Amino acid sequence: MRTKDVRVGQTYRCEVPFALPYRRYRPETMGDSWWALSGTRSAHQFNVLIRPLVEYEGMNNSLFAASARDLTIERIRALAARPDEVESLTLEYKSEYSSSLVTTIAAMANTYGGMILVGVNDKVEPGVERVVGVDAQSTIDQIVSGCSTILDPPWEPAFFNVPFGDGSGRSVVVVRVDANVAPRPVMIKLKAPIRLSGRNATADRARLLQLAREEPSATVLPLRHNVMSPNLERDNEGKSTADFILRTGINLPMGEAGAWRPLSEKAVAALAQALNESAFPSALRNLGNGAIDNTTGFRPLGHNRARKARLVWQATGWPVGKRPMVEAVVTIDLPDPYGSTATSSAVASVTIDIISRVCQFAEDRGDPGWVRRYAVPDLAMLFDGLLQTTVDPKVVAEIARIADIDTALVAQPRELHLVADRQVRELLPSRGLQEIPDAGASAGGVFRSNPALDLRIGTDRQEQVDDWLRQLGLDAGLTGMESLVEGFRAAEARRSTQPG
């Protein structure tokens, strides 16, 4: 059976030899390759139900990174009410304690970590309350006892008690399994459980040896949210060629095939299409404030190789300058397979750069009546469009396909870098903003995101954008940004309620 013959929603009977690695082979990650699964010796036989990539969920869930204060029963109920929040590689529901819960803890510890919600039914049924709750203290005691007596070596994850707050005495116990601090391999009866999508399995010999050989300081997903600060390009005279550059990105692990397979032209084209259909292009066009005359969609441009894809979007004004007025560059770097023996240490990176030259374009026109500053609504739309694109299901699915991993492992970006060619306050509108005396100069900054926010949710994303705008103003030594943001949001709310 060839993978191009596989269809979402259909069930197929497959044979997979024992010799294949432990991970779950998913046809949607195999690109143009195909596997002859019949006629094998010593093979497992099982039914496979093919699901679309966007159904998988887990580590990018904001509750995994939320502080104890932000773990509320309201947020847990909202999570459980979402039909797409099914059990996955890094998420599990348990209505009560059972010995299988300890097995799941070990499996997550030996894979990518994850979160277990105890007191939540794993099945969604119409008219049936999913969040049922448990007695927190007795449940935690049972988990601690199970981890102490069943796991080898004994090890406990982190526990959080989230009470209902209605006088019932019931709670949801949140169990967080951090694979970076677990004493891997975590064994049960001389076997190492591992996590697949929504279920547990047992590591084969190769995976067990890989876990045993890990350095104690090794991390499962190293530097997941960190990206290098960008540099502004300069011309032959040493002058900056852009007003500013924004950069965000993530690091992510590599699957078995992704660690050695060269980039597929079709996979890169599919990612470009997903980016072109996202909120990103409209946010970039809006940055020009009507001065953009022509745009190109995301397409390969510049240094592209077998392990590197560089997709570029460009916008020009009139007259056309030496460089695009607005430019976005999405770069995917896969690790070099040569000299690497362990795929667990292979890390890919996805970097998104936004380069804007709108102010320079206005200055080059020589029209003193046309002075350009970056208005707060334009920056808000840019930030929102950027974040919305990084969590767009189609974009995430294509990134996961290239890395050959589950979409649950494509994390949400957690920082944004800004580097400007001048003081930031010179890029912002003077109306409504006041300079703080002796505040000093700022030509950029690093903006951290709140890990408790789920950037897929519009209200959470808006909260993050507003926080970044307020930080932008304060770091520039200005007051008044908070009032400008509030005024912009109020005007936006009024427009949304107007008929037509």
Coordinates of C-alpha atoms in Angstrom, one line a residue:
M1 CA 0.0 0.0 0.0
R2 CA 1.4 3.4 -1.0
T3 CA 0.9 6.4 1.3
K4 CA -0.7 8.4 -1.5
D5 CA -3.5 5.9 -1.5
V6 CA -4.2 6.5 2.2
R7 CA -7.2 8.6 3.0
V8 CA -8.1 10.5 6.2
G9 CA -11.0 8.9 8.1
Q10 CA -10.4 5.4 6.7
T11 CA -9.2 2.3 8.6
Y12 CA -6.5 0.0 7.1
R13 CA -5.0 -3.3 8.3
C14 CA -1.3 -3.1 8.4
E15 CA 1.7 -5.3 9.2
V16 CA 4.8 -3.6 10.7
P17 CA 8.0 -5.7 11.4
F18 CA 9.5 -5.8 14.8
A19 CA 12.6 -4.3 13.4
L20 CA 11.0 -0.9 12.7
P21 CA 11.8 1.8 15.4
Y22 CA 9.4 2.3 18.3
R23 CA 7.8 5.5 17.0
R24 CA 4.4 5.7 15.4
Y25 CA 4.8 5.8 11.6
R26 CA 2.1 8.1 10.2
P27 CA 1.5 8.0 6.4
E28 CA 0.9 11.8 6.4
T29 CA 4.5 12.4 7.5
M30 CA 6.2 10.2 4.9
G31 CA 6.0 12.6 2.0
D32 CA 6.6 10.8 -1.3
S33 CA 8.1 7.7 0.3
W34 CA 6.1 4.5 0.7
W35 CA 6.5 1.4 2.7
A36 CA 5.8 -2.2 1.7
L37 CA 4.1 -3.3 4.8
S38 CA 2.9 -6.7 3.7
G39 CA 4.9 -10.0 3.5
T40 CA 7.1 -9.2 6.4
R41 CA 8.5 -11.7 8.9
S42 CA 7.7 -11.5 12.6
A43 CA 5.3 -8.7 12.2
H44 CA 2.7 -6.9 14.3
Q45 CA -0.7 -6.7 12.8
F46 CA -3.2 -4.0 13.7
N47 CA -5.8 -1.6 12.4
V48 CA -4.8 2.0 11.7
L49 CA -7.3 4.8 11.6
I50 CA -5.8 7.8 9.7
R51 CA -6.6 11.1 11.3
P52 CA -5.8 14.7 10.1
L53 CA -2.8 16.2 11.7
V54 CA -4.8 19.1 13.2
E55 CA -6.6 16.8 15.6
Y56 CA -3.5 16.2 17.7
E57 CA -2.9 18.3 20.8
G58 CA -0.7 18.4 23.8
M59 CA 2.5 20.2 24.7
N60 CA 1.5 23.4 23.1
N61 CA -1.4 23.6 25.5
S62 CA -1.0 26.6 27.7
L63 CA -1.9 24.8 30.9
F64 CA 1.3 22.9 30.8
A65 CA 3.3 26.1 31.3
A66 CA 0.8 28.0 33.4
S67 CA 1.7 29.1 37.0
A68 CA -0.1 27.5 39.9
R69 CA -2.1 30.8 40.2
D70 CA -3.3 30.5 36.6
L71 CA -4.5 26.9 37.0
T72 CA -8.2 27.5 37.6
I73 CA -11.2 25.2 37.3
E74 CA -12.7 27.5 34.7
R75 CA -9.7 27.0 32.4
I76 CA -9.8 23.3 32.9
R77 CA -13.6 23.2 32.1
A78 CA -13.0 25.3 29.0
L79 CA -10.2 22.9 27.9
A80 CA -12.4 19.8 28.5
A81 CA -15.3 21.4 26.6
R82 CA -13.3 21.8 23.4
P83 CA -14.0 18.9 21.0
D84 CA -10.5 19.0 19.6
E85 CA -8.9 18.4 23.0
V86 CA -8.5 14.6 22.8
E87 CA -5.9 12.5 24.5
S88 CA -2.7 12.7 22.6
L89 CA 1.1 12.3 22.8
T90 CA 1.3 14.8 25.7
L91 CA -2.2 14.9 27.1
E92 CA -4.2 12.4 29.1
Y93 CA -7.5 12.4 31.1
K94 CA -8.3 10.2 34.0
S95 CA -11.6 10.2 35.9
E96 CA -9.8 8.7 39.0
Y97 CA -6.6 7.1 40.1
S98 CA -5.6 3.8 38.7
S99 CA -2.3 2.0 38.2
S100 CA -2.4 2.9 34.5
L101 CA -1.9 6.5 35.6
V102 CA 1.6 5.6 36.9
T103 CA 2.3 3.9 33.6
T104 CA 1.4 7.0 31.8
I105 CA 3.7 9.1 34.0
A106 CA 6.6 6.8 33.1
A107 CA 5.6 6.8 29.4
M108 CA 5.5 10.6 29.2
A109 CA 8.8 10.9 31.2
N110 CA 10.5 8.6 28.6
T111 CA 9.1 10.5 25.7
Y112 CA 8.4 14.2 25.5
G113 CA 6.7 14.8 28.9
G114 CA 3.1 15.9 29.2
M115 CA 0.1 16.6 31.4
I116 CA -2.5 14.3 33.0
L117 CA -5.8 15.8 34.3
V118 CA -7.2 13.5 37.1
G119 CA -10.9 14.1 37.6
V120 CA -11.8 14.5 34.0
N121 CA -13.5 11.8 31.9
D122 CA -11.6 10.8 28.8
K123 CA -14.7 10.5 26.7
V124 CA -17.0 13.4 25.7
E125 CA -20.7 12.4 25.7
P126 CA -23.6 14.7 25.1
G127 CA -25.3 15.8 28.3
V128 CA -22.7 14.2 30.5
E129 CA -20.4 16.4 32.7
R130 CA -16.8 15.7 31.7
V131 CA -15.1 17.4 34.7
V132 CA -16.2 15.1 37.6
G133 CA -13.4 15.8 40.1
V134 CA -11.7 13.7 42.8
D135 CA -10.7 14.0 46.4
A136 CA -7.4 15.8 45.9
Q137 CA -5.4 14.7 48.9
S138 CA -6.2 11.0 48.7
T139 CA -5.6 11.0 44.9
I140 CA -2.2 12.7 45.3
D141 CA -1.3 10.2 48.1
Q142 CA -2.2 7.3 45.8
I143 CA -0.1 8.7 42.9
V144 CA 2.9 9.3 45.2
S145 CA 2.6 5.8 46.6
G146 CA 2.3 4.3 43.1
C147 CA 5.3 6.3 41.8
S148 CA 7.3 5.2 44.9
T149 CA 6.5 1.5 44.6
I150 CA 6.1 0.9 40.9
L151 CA 8.6 3.2 39.2
D152 CA 12.3 2.3 38.9
P153 CA 13.9 4.5 40.0
P154 CA 11.2 6.0 42.2
W155 CA 10.3 9.5 40.9
E156 CA 7.5 11.9 41.3
P157 CA 6.2 14.5 38.8
A158 CA 4.7 17.8 39.9
F159 CA 1.1 17.9 41.3
F160 CA -1.3 20.8 41.4
N161 CA -4.7 20.8 43.2
V162 CA -7.3 22.8 41.4
P163 CA -10.5 22.9 43.6
F164 CA -14.0 23.3 42.2
G165 CA -14.6 26.1 44.7
D166 CA -18.3 25.2 45.2
G167 CA -18.1 23.6 48.6
S168 CA -18.2 20.1 47.2
G169 CA -14.6 19.4 48.3
R170 CA -13.8 18.0 44.9
S171 CA -10.9 19.0 42.7
V172 CA -9.0 18.3 39.5
V173 CA -5.4 17.1 40.1
V174 CA -3.1 18.3 37.4
V175 CA 0.0 16.1 37.0
R176 CA 2.8 17.6 35.0
V177 CA 5.5 15.3 33.7
D178 CA 8.7 17.2 32.8
A179 CA 10.9 14.8 30.7
N180 CA 13.8 17.2 31.1
V181 CA 14.1 16.4 34.9
A182 CA 13.0 12.7 34.9
P183 CA 15.6 10.1 35.6
R184 CA 15.3 8.4 32.2
P185 CA 14.8 5.6 31.5
V186 CA 11.9 5.3 34.0
M187 CA 11.2 1.6 34.2
I188 CA 8.2 -0.6 35.3
K189 CA 9.0 -4.3 35.8
L190 CA 12.2 -4.0 33.7
K191 CA 10.3 -2.4 30.8
A192 CA 10.4 1.2 29.7
P193 CA 6.9 2.6 28.8
I194 CA 6.8 5.2 26.0
R195 CA 4.1 7.5 24.8
L196 CA 2.4 7.3 21.4
S197 CA -0.6 9.4 20.3
G198 CA -3.2 8.9 23.1
R199 CA -1.8 5.6 24.4
N200 CA 1.2 3.9 26.0
A201 CA 3.6 1.4 24.5
T202 CA 6.8 -0.3 25.4
A203 CA 10.2 0.9 24.1
D204 CA 12.1 -1.5 21.9
R205 CA 15.7 -2.3 22.5
A206 CA 17.1 0.5 20.4
R207 CA 15.0 3.1 22.1
L208 CA 15.8 1.7 25.5
L209 CA 19.5 1.9 24.8
Q210 CA 19.1 5.5 23.6
L211 CA 17.4 6.5 26.8
A212 CA 20.1 4.7 28.9
R213 CA 22.9 6.5 27.0
E214 CA 21.5 10.0 27.5
E215 CA 23.6 12.5 29.4
P216 CA 22.0 13.5 32.8
S217 CA 22.0 17.1 31.6
A218 CA 20.5 16.4 28.2
T219 CA 17.2 18.1 27.5
V220 CA 14.4 16.5 25.5
L221 CA 13.5 19.7 23.6
P222 CA 16.5 22.0 24.1
L223 CA 16.0 25.7 23.7
R224 CA 12.4 25.2 22.6
H225 CA 11.4 28.8 22.8
N226 CA 14.7 30.6 22.3
V227 CA 15.8 32.2 19.1
M228 CA 19.0 34.2 18.3
S229 CA 18.6 38.0 18.2
P230 CA 18.7 39.2 14.6
N231 CA 21.1 41.7 13.0
L232 CA 20.1 44.6 10.7
E233 CA 21.7 44.4 7.3
R234 CA 24.0 47.4 6.4
D235 CA 25.0 48.8 3.1
N236 CA 28.5 49.6 1.9
E237 CA 28.5 52.9 3.8
G238 CA 27.6 51.2 7.0
K239 CA 24.0 52.5 7.1
S240 CA 21.2 50.2 8.1
T241 CA 19.0 49.0 5.2
A242 CA 15.7 48.7 7.3
D243 CA 13.7 50.5 9.9
F244 CA 13.5 47.5 12.1
I245 CA 13.5 43.7 12.1
L246 CA 11.3 41.5 14.2
R247 CA 12.1 37.9 14.9
T248 CA 10.4 35.0 16.5
G249 CA 10.7 31.2 16.2
I250 CA 10.9 27.9 17.9
N251 CA 13.2 24.8 18.1
L252 CA 11.6 21.4 17.7
P253 CA 12.7 17.8 17.8
M254 CA 13.1 15.6 14.7
G255 CA 11.3 12.3 13.9
E256 CA 13.1 9.3 12.7
A257 CA 12.7 10.0 9.0
G258 CA 13.0 13.8 9.4
A259 CA 16.5 13.4 10.9
W260 CA 17.9 12.0 7.6
R261 CA 15.4 12.8 4.8
P262 CA 16.2 15.8 2.6
L263 CA 13.5 18.5 2.3
S264 CA 10.8 17.6 -0.2
E265 CA 9.9 20.3 -2.8
K266 CA 6.3 19.4 -2.3
A267 CA 6.6 19.8 1.5
V268 CA 8.2 23.2 1.1
A269 CA 5.5 24.3 -1.5
A270 CA 2.8 23.1 0.9
L271 CA 4.2 25.2 3.7
A272 CA 4.4 28.2 1.4
Q273 CA 0.8 27.8 0.5
A274 CA -0.2 27.5 4.1
L275 CA 1.6 30.7 4.9
N276 CA 0.0 32.5 1.9
E277 CA -3.4 31.4 3.2
S278 CA -2.8 32.5 6.8
A279 CA -3.3 35.9 8.4
F280 CA 0.3 36.8 7.8
P281 CA 0.1 38.5 4.3
S282 CA -2.7 40.8 5.2
A283 CA -0.9 41.9 8.4
L284 CA 2.2 42.6 6.4
R285 CA 0.3 44.6 3.7
N286 CA -1.3 46.7 6.4
L287 CA 2.1 47.8 7.7
G288 CA 2.5 49.8 4.5
N289 CA -0.6 51.9 5.3
G290 CA -1.7 52.1 1.7
A291 CA 1.7 52.8 0.2
I292 CA 2.3 49.2 -1.0
D293 CA 1.8 48.8 -4.7
N294 CA 2.7 45.2 -5.4
T295 CA 3.3 42.0 -3.4
T296 CA 4.6 38.5 -3.9
G297 CA 3.5 35.5 -2.0
F298 CA 5.8 33.3 0.0
R299 CA 8.1 31.4 -2.3
P300 CA 11.7 30.0 -2.1
L301 CA 14.3 32.7 -2.5
G302 CA 17.9 32.9 -1.6
H303 CA 19.9 30.2 0.2
N304 CA 17.8 27.0 -0.1
R305 CA 19.4 23.6 0.3
A306 CA 18.5 20.0 1.1
R307 CA 18.3 20.7 4.8
K308 CA 17.3 24.4 4.7
A309 CA 14.2 26.1 3.3
R310 CA 14.0 29.9 3.0
L311 CA 10.5 31.3 2.1
V312 CA 10.2 35.0 1.4
W313 CA 7.2 37.4 1.0
Q314 CA 7.9 40.9 -0.4
A315 CA 6.0 44.1 -0.9
T316 CA 7.1 47.1 -2.9
G317 CA 5.8 50.7 -3.3
W318 CA 6.0 53.2 -6.1
P319 CA 8.6 54.2 -7.2
V320 CA 10.2 50.8 -6.7
G321 CA 13.2 51.1 -4.4
K322 CA 16.4 49.1 -4.2
R323 CA 14.8 46.8 -1.5
P324 CA 11.3 45.7 -0.7
M325 CA 9.3 48.1 1.5
V326 CA 8.2 45.1 3.7
E327 CA 9.7 41.7 3.7
A328 CA 9.0 38.5 5.7
V329 CA 11.4 35.5 5.7
V330 CA 10.5 32.1 7.1
T331 CA 13.5 29.8 7.5
I332 CA 13.5 26.2 8.4
D333 CA 16.9 24.7 9.3
L334 CA 17.1 20.9 9.7
P335 CA 20.1 19.4 11.6
D336 CA 23.0 18.0 9.5
P337 CA 22.6 14.2 9.5
Y338 CA 26.3 13.6 9.1
G339 CA 28.1 12.7 12.2
S340 CA 24.9 12.5 14.2
T341 CA 24.0 9.1 15.9
A342 CA 21.1 10.0 18.1
T343 CA 17.9 11.5 16.7
S344 CA 16.8 12.5 20.2
S345 CA 19.5 15.2 20.1
A346 CA 18.6 16.4 16.6
V347 CA 16.8 19.8 16.8
A348 CA 15.3 21.7 13.9
S349 CA 14.6 25.4 14.0
V350 CA 11.9 27.6 12.5
T351 CA 12.6 31.3 12.4
I352 CA 10.3 34.1 11.2
D353 CA 11.8 37.5 10.4
I354 CA 9.8 40.7 9.5
I355 CA 11.9 43.4 7.9
S356 CA 10.2 46.8 7.5
R357 CA 11.5 49.8 5.5
V358 CA 8.4 52.0 5.4
C359 CA 10.1 55.0 7.1
Q360 CA 13.1 54.7 4.8
F361 CA 10.8 54.5 1.8
A362 CA 9.1 57.8 2.9
E363 CA 12.4 59.5 3.5
D364 CA 13.7 58.3 0.0
R365 CA 10.7 59.8 -1.7
G366 CA 11.9 63.3 -0.6
D367 CA 8.3 64.4 0.0
P368 CA 8.4 66.5 3.3
G369 CA 4.6 66.1 3.6
W370 CA 4.8 62.4 3.7
V371 CA 6.3 61.3 7.1
R372 CA 5.6 57.8 8.2
R373 CA 5.4 56.5 11.7
Y374 CA 4.1 53.1 12.8
A375 CA 0.7 53.6 14.3
V376 CA -0.5 51.5 17.2
P377 CA -3.3 49.7 15.3
D378 CA -0.8 48.7 12.5
L379 CA 1.6 47.3 15.1
A380 CA -1.2 45.5 16.9
M381 CA -2.4 43.9 13.6
L382 CA 1.2 42.9 12.8
F383 CA 1.8 41.3 16.2
D384 CA -1.6 39.5 16.0
G385 CA -1.0 38.3 12.5
L386 CA 2.4 37.0 13.3
L387 CA 1.2 35.0 16.4
Q388 CA -1.9 33.8 14.6
T389 CA 0.2 32.4 11.8
T390 CA 2.5 30.5 14.2
V391 CA -0.5 28.6 15.6
D392 CA -2.4 28.3 12.3
P393 CA -3.4 24.6 12.1
K394 CA -2.3 24.3 8.4
V395 CA 1.1 26.0 9.1
V396 CA 1.6 23.8 12.2
A397 CA 0.7 20.7 10.3
E398 CA 3.2 21.4 7.5
I399 CA 6.0 22.2 9.9
A400 CA 5.3 18.9 11.7
R401 CA 5.2 17.1 8.4
I402 CA 8.7 18.4 7.5
A403 CA 10.2 17.5 10.9
D404 CA 8.3 14.2 10.9
I405 CA 6.8 14.7 14.3
D406 CA 3.4 15.0 15.9
T407 CA 1.8 18.5 15.8
A408 CA 1.6 18.4 19.6
L409 CA 5.4 18.9 19.6
V410 CA 5.3 22.1 17.5
A411 CA 5.4 24.6 20.4
Q412 CA 4.0 28.1 20.4
P413 CA 6.7 30.9 20.2
R414 CA 7.5 32.4 23.5
E415 CA 9.6 35.4 22.6
L416 CA 9.9 38.2 20.1
H417 CA 13.1 40.2 19.3
L418 CA 13.1 43.8 18.0
V419 CA 16.1 45.5 16.5
A420 CA 15.7 49.0 15.1
D421 CA 18.0 51.4 13.1
R422 CA 17.1 54.3 15.4
Q423 CA 15.5 55.0 18.7
V424 CA 12.2 53.2 19.0
R425 CA 10.4 56.3 20.0
E426 CA 11.3 57.8 16.6
L427 CA 9.3 55.0 14.9
L428 CA 6.2 55.6 17.0
P429 CA 3.6 58.3 16.5
S430 CA 4.2 61.4 18.7
R431 CA 0.5 62.0 19.3
G432 CA -0.6 60.5 22.6
L433 CA 2.9 59.5 23.7
Q434 CA 5.1 61.5 26.1
E435 CA 8.8 61.1 26.5
I436 CA 10.0 60.3 30.0
P437 CA 12.8 62.8 31.0
D438 CA 16.2 61.2 31.2
A439 CA 14.8 57.8 30.3
G440 CA 17.7 57.0 27.9
A441 CA 17.7 55.5 24.4
S442 CA 16.3 52.2 23.3
A443 CA 16.8 50.7 19.8
G444 CA 15.0 47.4 20.4
G445 CA 14.2 44.8 23.0
V446 CA 13.2 41.2 23.8
F447 CA 9.5 40.6 24.4
R448 CA 8.6 37.5 26.4
S449 CA 5.1 36.0 26.1
N450 CA 3.0 34.8 29.0
P451 CA 3.2 30.9 29.0
A452 CA -0.2 30.7 30.6
L453 CA -1.8 32.2 27.4
D454 CA -3.0 30.0 24.6
L455 CA -2.2 31.9 21.4
R456 CA -4.8 29.9 19.4
I457 CA -7.5 31.7 21.4
G458 CA -8.3 35.2 20.1
T459 CA -8.8 36.8 23.5
D460 CA -5.5 35.3 24.9
R461 CA -3.7 36.4 21.7
Q462 CA -5.1 40.0 22.1
E463 CA -3.9 40.1 25.7
Q464 CA -0.4 39.1 24.6
V465 CA -0.4 41.7 21.8
D466 CA -1.5 44.4 24.2
D467 CA 1.2 43.4 26.7
W468 CA 3.9 43.7 24.0
L469 CA 2.6 47.1 22.9
R470 CA 2.7 48.4 26.5
Q471 CA 6.3 47.0 26.9
L472 CA 7.3 48.6 23.6
G473 CA 6.2 52.0 24.8
L474 CA 7.8 51.7 28.2
D475 CA 11.1 50.4 26.8
A476 CA 11.2 53.3 24.5
G477 CA 11.0 55.7 27.5
L478 CA 7.4 56.8 26.7
T479 CA 4.2 57.0 28.6
G480 CA 0.7 57.0 27.1
M481 CA 0.9 53.6 25.2
E482 CA -1.5 52.0 27.7
S483 CA -4.2 54.7 26.9
L484 CA -3.6 54.4 23.1
V485 CA -4.0 50.6 23.3
E486 CA -7.2 51.0 25.4
G487 CA -8.6 53.5 22.9
F488 CA -7.8 51.3 19.9
R489 CA -9.5 48.3 21.5
A490 CA -12.6 50.4 22.4
A491 CA -12.8 51.7 18.9
E492 CA -12.4 48.1 17.6
A493 CA -15.2 46.9 19.8
R494 CA -17.5 49.7 18.6
R495 CA -16.9 48.8 15.0
S496 CA -17.7 45.2 15.6
T497 CA -21.1 46.0 17.1
Q498 CA -22.1 48.4 14.3
P499 CA -24.6 46.8 11.8
G500 CA -23.4 46.0 8.3

